[in-house]
Short mmCIF file of C-alpha atoms in Angstrom, two decimals:
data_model
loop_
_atom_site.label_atom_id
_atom_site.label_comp_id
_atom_site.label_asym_id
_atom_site.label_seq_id
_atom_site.Cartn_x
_atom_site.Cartn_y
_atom_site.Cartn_z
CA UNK W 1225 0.00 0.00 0.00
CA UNK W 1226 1.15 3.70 -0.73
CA UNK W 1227 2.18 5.58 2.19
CA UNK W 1228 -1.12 7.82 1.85
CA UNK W 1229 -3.38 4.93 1.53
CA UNK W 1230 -2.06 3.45 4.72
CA UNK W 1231 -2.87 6.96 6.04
CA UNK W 1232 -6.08 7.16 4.58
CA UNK W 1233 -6.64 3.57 6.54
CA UNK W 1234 -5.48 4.69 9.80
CA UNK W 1235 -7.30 8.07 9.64
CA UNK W 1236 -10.49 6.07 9.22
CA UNK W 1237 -10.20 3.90 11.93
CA UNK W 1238 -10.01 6.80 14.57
CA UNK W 1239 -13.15 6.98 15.18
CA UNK W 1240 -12.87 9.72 17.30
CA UNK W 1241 -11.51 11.87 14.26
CA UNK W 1242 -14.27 10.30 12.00
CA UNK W 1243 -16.86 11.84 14.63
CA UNK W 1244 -15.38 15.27 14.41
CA UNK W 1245 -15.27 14.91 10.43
CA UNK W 1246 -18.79 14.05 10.42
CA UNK W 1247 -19.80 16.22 13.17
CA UNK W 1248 -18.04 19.69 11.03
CA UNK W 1249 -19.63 18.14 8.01
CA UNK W 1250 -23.16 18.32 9.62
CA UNK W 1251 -22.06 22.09 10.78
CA UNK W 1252 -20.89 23.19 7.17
CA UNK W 1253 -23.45 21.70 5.34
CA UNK W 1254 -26.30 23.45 7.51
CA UNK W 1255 -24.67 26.42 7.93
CA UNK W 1256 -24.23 27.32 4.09
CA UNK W 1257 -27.83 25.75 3.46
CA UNK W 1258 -29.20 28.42 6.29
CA UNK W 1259 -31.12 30.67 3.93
CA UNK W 1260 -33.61 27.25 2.55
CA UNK W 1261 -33.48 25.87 6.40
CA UNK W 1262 -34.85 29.27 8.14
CA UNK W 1263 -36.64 32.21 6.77
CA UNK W 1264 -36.40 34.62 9.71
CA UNK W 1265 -34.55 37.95 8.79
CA UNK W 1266 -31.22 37.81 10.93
CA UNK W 1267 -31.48 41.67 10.99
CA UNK W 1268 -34.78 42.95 11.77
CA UNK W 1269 -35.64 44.22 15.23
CA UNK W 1270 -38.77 43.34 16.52
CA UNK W 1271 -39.03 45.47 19.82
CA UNK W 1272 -42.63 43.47 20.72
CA UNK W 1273 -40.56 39.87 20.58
CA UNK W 1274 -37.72 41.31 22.48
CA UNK W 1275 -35.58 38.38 24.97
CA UNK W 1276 -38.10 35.72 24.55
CA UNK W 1277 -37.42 32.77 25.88
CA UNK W 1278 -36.94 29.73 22.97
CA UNK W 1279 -40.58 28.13 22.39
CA UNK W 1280 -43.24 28.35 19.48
CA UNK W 1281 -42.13 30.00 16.93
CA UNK W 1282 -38.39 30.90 18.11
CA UNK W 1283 -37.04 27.37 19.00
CA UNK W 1284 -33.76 29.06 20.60
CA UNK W 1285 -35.35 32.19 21.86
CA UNK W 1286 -34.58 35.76 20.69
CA UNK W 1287 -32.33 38.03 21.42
CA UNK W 1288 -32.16 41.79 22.94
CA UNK W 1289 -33.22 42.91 19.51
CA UNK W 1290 -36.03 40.70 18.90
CA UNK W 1291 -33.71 38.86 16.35
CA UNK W 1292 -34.15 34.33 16.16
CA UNK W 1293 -30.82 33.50 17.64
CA UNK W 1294 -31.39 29.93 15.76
CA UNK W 1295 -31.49 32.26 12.18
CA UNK W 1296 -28.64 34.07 13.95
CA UNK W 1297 -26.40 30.83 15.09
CA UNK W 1298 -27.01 29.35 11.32
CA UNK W 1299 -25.86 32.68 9.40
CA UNK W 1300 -23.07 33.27 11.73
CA UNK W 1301 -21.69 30.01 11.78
CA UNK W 1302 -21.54 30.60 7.83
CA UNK W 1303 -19.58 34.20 8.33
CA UNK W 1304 -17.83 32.13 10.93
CA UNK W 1305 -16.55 29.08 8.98
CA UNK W 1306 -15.80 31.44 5.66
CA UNK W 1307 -13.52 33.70 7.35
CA UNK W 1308 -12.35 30.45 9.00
CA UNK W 1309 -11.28 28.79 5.58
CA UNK W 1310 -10.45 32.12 3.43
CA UNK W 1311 -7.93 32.60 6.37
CA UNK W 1312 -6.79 29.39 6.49
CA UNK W 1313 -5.74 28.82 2.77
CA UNK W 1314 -3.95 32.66 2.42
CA UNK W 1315 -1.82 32.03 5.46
CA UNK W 1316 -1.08 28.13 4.04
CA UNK W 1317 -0.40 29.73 0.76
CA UNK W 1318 1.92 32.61 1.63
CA UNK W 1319 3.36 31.05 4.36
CA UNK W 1320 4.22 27.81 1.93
CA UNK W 1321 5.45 30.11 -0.63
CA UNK W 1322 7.70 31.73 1.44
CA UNK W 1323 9.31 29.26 3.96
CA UNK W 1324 10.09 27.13 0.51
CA UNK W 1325 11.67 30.30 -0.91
CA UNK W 1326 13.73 30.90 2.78
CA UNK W 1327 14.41 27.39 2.44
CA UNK W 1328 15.43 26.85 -0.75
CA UNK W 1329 17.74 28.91 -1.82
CA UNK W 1330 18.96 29.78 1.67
CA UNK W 1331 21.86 32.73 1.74
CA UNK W 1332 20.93 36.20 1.74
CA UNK W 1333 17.61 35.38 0.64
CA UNK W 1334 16.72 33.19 3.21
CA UNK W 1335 17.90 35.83 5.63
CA UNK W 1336 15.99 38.67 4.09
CA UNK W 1337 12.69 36.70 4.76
CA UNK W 1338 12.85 35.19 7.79
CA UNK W 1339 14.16 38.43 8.82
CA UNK W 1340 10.32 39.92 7.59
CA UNK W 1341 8.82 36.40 8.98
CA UNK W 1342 10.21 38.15 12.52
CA UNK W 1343 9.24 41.08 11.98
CA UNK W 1344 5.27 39.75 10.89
CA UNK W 1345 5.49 37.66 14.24
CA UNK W 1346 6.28 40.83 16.58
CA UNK W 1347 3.55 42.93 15.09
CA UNK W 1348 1.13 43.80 17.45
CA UNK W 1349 -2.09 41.82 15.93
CA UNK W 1350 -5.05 44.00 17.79
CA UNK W 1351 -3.39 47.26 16.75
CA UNK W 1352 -3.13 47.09 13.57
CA UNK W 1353 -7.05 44.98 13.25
CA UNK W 1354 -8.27 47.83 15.39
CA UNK W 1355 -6.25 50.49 13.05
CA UNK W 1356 -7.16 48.82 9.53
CA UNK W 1357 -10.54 48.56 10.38
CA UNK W 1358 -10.84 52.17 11.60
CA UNK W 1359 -9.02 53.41 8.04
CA UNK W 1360 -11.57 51.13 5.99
CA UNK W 1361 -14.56 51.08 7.52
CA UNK W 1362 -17.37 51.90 5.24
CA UNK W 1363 -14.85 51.91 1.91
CA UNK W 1364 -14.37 47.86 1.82
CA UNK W 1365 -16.94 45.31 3.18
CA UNK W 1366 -15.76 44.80 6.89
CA UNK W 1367 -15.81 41.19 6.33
CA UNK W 1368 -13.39 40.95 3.56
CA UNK W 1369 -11.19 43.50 5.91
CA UNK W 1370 -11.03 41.32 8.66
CA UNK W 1371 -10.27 38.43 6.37
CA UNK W 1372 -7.06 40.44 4.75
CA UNK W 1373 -5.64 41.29 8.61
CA UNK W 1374 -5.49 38.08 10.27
CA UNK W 1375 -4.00 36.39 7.16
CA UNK W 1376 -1.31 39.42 7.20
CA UNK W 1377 -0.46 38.75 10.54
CA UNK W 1378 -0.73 35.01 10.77
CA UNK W 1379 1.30 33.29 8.26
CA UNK W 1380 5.26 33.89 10.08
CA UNK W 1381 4.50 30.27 11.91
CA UNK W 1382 3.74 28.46 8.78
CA UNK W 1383 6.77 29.67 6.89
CA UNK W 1384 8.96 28.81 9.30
CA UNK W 1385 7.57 25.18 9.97
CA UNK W 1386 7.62 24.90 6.28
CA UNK W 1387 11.42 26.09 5.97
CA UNK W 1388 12.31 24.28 8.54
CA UNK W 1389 11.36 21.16 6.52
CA UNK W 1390 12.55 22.39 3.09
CA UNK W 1391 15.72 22.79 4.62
CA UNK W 1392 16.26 19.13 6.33
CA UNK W 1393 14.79 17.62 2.71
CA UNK W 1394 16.62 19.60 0.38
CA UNK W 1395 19.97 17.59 1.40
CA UNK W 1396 18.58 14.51 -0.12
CA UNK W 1397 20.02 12.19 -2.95
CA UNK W 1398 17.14 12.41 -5.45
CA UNK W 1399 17.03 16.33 -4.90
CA UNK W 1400 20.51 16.53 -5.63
CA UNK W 1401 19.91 14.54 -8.46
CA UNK W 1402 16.82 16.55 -9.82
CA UNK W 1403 19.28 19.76 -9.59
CA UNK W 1404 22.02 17.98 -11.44
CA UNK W 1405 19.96 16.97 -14.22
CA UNK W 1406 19.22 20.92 -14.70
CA UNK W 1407 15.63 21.20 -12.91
CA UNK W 1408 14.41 24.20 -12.90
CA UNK W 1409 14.29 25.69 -8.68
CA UNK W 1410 10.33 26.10 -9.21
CA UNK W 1411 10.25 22.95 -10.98
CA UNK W 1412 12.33 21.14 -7.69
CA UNK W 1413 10.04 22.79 -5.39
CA UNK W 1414 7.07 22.33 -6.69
CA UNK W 1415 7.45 18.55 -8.05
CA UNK W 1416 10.01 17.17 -5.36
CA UNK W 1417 10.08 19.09 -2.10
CA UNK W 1418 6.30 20.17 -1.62
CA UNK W 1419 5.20 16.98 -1.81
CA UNK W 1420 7.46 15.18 0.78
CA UNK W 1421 6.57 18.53 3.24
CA UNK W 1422 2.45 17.98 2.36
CA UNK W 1423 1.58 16.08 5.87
CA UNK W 1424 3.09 18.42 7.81
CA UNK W 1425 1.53 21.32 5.74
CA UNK W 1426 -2.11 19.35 5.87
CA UNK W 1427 -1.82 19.07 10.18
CA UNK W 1428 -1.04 22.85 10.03
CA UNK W 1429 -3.71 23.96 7.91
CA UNK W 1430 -5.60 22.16 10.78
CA UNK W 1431 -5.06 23.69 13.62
CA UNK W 1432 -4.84 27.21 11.83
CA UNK W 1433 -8.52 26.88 10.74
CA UNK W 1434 -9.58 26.28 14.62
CA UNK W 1435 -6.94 29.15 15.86
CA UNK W 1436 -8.18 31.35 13.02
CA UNK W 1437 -12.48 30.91 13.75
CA UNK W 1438 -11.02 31.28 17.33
CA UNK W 1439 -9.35 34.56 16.83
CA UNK W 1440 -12.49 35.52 14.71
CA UNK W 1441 -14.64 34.53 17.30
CA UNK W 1442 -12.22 36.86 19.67
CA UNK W 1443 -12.32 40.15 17.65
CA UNK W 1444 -16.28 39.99 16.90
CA UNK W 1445 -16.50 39.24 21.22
CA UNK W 1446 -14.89 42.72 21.46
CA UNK W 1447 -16.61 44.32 18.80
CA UNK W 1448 -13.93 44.65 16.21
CA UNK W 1449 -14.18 41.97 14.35
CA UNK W 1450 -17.12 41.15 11.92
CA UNK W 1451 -19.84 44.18 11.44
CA UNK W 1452 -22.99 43.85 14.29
CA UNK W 1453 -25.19 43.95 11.20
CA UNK W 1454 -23.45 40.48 10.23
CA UNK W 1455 -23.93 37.91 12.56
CA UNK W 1456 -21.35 35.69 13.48
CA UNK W 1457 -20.43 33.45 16.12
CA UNK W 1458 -17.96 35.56 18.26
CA UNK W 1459 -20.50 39.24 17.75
CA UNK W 1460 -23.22 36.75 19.03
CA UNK W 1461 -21.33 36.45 21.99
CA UNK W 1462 -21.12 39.86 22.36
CA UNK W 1463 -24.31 40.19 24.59
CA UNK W 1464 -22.51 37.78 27.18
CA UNK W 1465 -21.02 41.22 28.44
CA UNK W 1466 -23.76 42.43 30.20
CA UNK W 1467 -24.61 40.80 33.73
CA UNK W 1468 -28.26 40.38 33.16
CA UNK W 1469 -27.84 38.28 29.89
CA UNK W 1470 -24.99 36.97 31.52
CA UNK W 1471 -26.68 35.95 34.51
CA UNK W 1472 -30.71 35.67 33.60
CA UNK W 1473 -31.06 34.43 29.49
CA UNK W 1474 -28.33 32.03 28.81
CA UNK W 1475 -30.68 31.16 25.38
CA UNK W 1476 -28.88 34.35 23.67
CA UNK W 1477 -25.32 33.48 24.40
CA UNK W 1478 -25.34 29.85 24.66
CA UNK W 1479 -25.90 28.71 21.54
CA UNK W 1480 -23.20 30.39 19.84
CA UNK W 1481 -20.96 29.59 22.81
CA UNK W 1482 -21.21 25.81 22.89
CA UNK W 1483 -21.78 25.45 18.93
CA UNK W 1484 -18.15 27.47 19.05
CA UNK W 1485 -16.36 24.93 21.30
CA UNK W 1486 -17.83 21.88 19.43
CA UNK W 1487 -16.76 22.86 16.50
CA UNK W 1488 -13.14 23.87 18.26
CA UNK W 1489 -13.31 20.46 19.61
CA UNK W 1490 -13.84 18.66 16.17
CA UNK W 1491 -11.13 20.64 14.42
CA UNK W 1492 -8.51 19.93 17.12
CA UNK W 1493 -9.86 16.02 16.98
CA UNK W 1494 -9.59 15.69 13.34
CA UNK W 1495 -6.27 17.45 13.39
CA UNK W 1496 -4.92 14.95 16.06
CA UNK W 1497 -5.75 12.07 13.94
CA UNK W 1498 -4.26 13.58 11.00
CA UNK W 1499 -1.15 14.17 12.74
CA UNK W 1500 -1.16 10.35 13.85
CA UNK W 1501 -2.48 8.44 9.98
CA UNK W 1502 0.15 10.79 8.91
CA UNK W 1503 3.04 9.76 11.08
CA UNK W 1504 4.98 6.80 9.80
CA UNK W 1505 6.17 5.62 13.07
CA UNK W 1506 2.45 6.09 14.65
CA UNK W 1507 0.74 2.29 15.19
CA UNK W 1508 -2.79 3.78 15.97
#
């Protein structure tokens, strides 16, 4: 059996990971189907249905605005998850495309960007959300603005993990020999290395997409993250602030809390049994 086929194998007989898969399945498939599921407008306020209690009509209740928190929790796990994934494959892309470049050709080069990698990893992430949302707001969507910052400021770890492994694989025979054959660099990087640095690039992806819904999740909590007018996961747990919601209607800040940690939970799983299908000297 091919290496990924015996990880393919092992993968599948975690059934903890295959619980998580199916369980984030479930949570994508509904969430990005939410507009033929509910038709409650998730930004309407109805001041006569405001903080009612889930029943009848509102089967989680609504919140301070008279808004369904269920419309709410399906439309924001979609804003949620997107920002999630558009996050996760910029930083996995830039950071890729520079750690092989570091690693590569090494020299100057490899000092000039790891240099910048440093430099990305000292930045001070809330300042500059807080300060790039403040310049944009109301000339780009706030969504996409969000989206552009964290992938800015998130990609330093990747490129080093991925340089890291560039550098150990590059010392190889059959790289050598793709080189002395005349192999283009882009052609040796793309064809040879990349491939032999994939697992390690696939278990990262993983745990950046629950980091990255988690530092969403963060900003929209403290109000600069995703617009109010867009619901999403971490601005629906904005209402947790106040004492009395806090303390006397857990249905508005519930939801969105334990849907969050799940779906934290299932990430982290499935990225735990990647890491072990994926590890040759792993026997589980």
């Amino acid at each position: 059996m091919s290496p990924w086929a015996i990880a393919r194998r092992k993968f599948f007989r975690n059934k903890l990971a295959m619980i998580s898969s199916f369980f984030l399945l479930a949570i994508m498939i509904v969430s990005f189907l939410a507009p033929y599921i509910t038709t409650q407008d998730i930004s309407r306020v109805n001041i006569g249905q405001m903080s009612l209690e889930p029943g009848g009509e509102h089967i989680l209740g609504t919140d301070k605005a008279g808004r369904d928190v269920f419309t709410r929790l399906l439309y924001g796990g979609r804003i949620s998850l997107v920002v999630g994934i558009s996050c996760t494959a910029l930083v996995i892309l830039f950071g890729t495309l520079v750690g092989s470049i570091a690693g590569y050709y090494g020299g100057n080069i490899d000092t000039m960007l790891m240099r910048f990698t440093d430099f990305v990893l000292t930045f001070p992430f809330l300042v500059f959300v807080i300060v790039l949302n403040t310049i944009l707001f109301g000339i780009v969507d706030g969504l996409w603005v969000l989206i552009a910052a964290i992938s800015l400021l998130s990609w330093g770890g990747v490129a080093r993990i991925v340089r890291s492994k560039i550098l150990a694989e590059k010392e190889n025979e059959y790289i050598l020999a793709a080189i002395s054959i005349g192999c283009k660099p882009s052609a040796v990087i793309i064809k040879h290395l990349l491939p032999n640095v994939l697992s390690t690039i696939i278990v990262q992806a993983t745990i950046l997409f629950a980091t990255l819904i988690v530092a969403e999740s963060a900003l929209g909590f403290l109000g600069i993250g995703v617009p109010q007018s867009i619901p999403s996961w971490g601005n629906m747990l904005t209402a947790s602030q106040e004492a009395d919601v806090l303390r006397n209607k857990p249905w508005i800040w519930m939801p969105p809390a334990i849907i969050l940690t799940v779906t934290i939970l299932s990430i982290n799983f499935i990225g735990e049994g990647l890491k072990d299908a994926l590890n040759p000297k792993s026997f589980r």
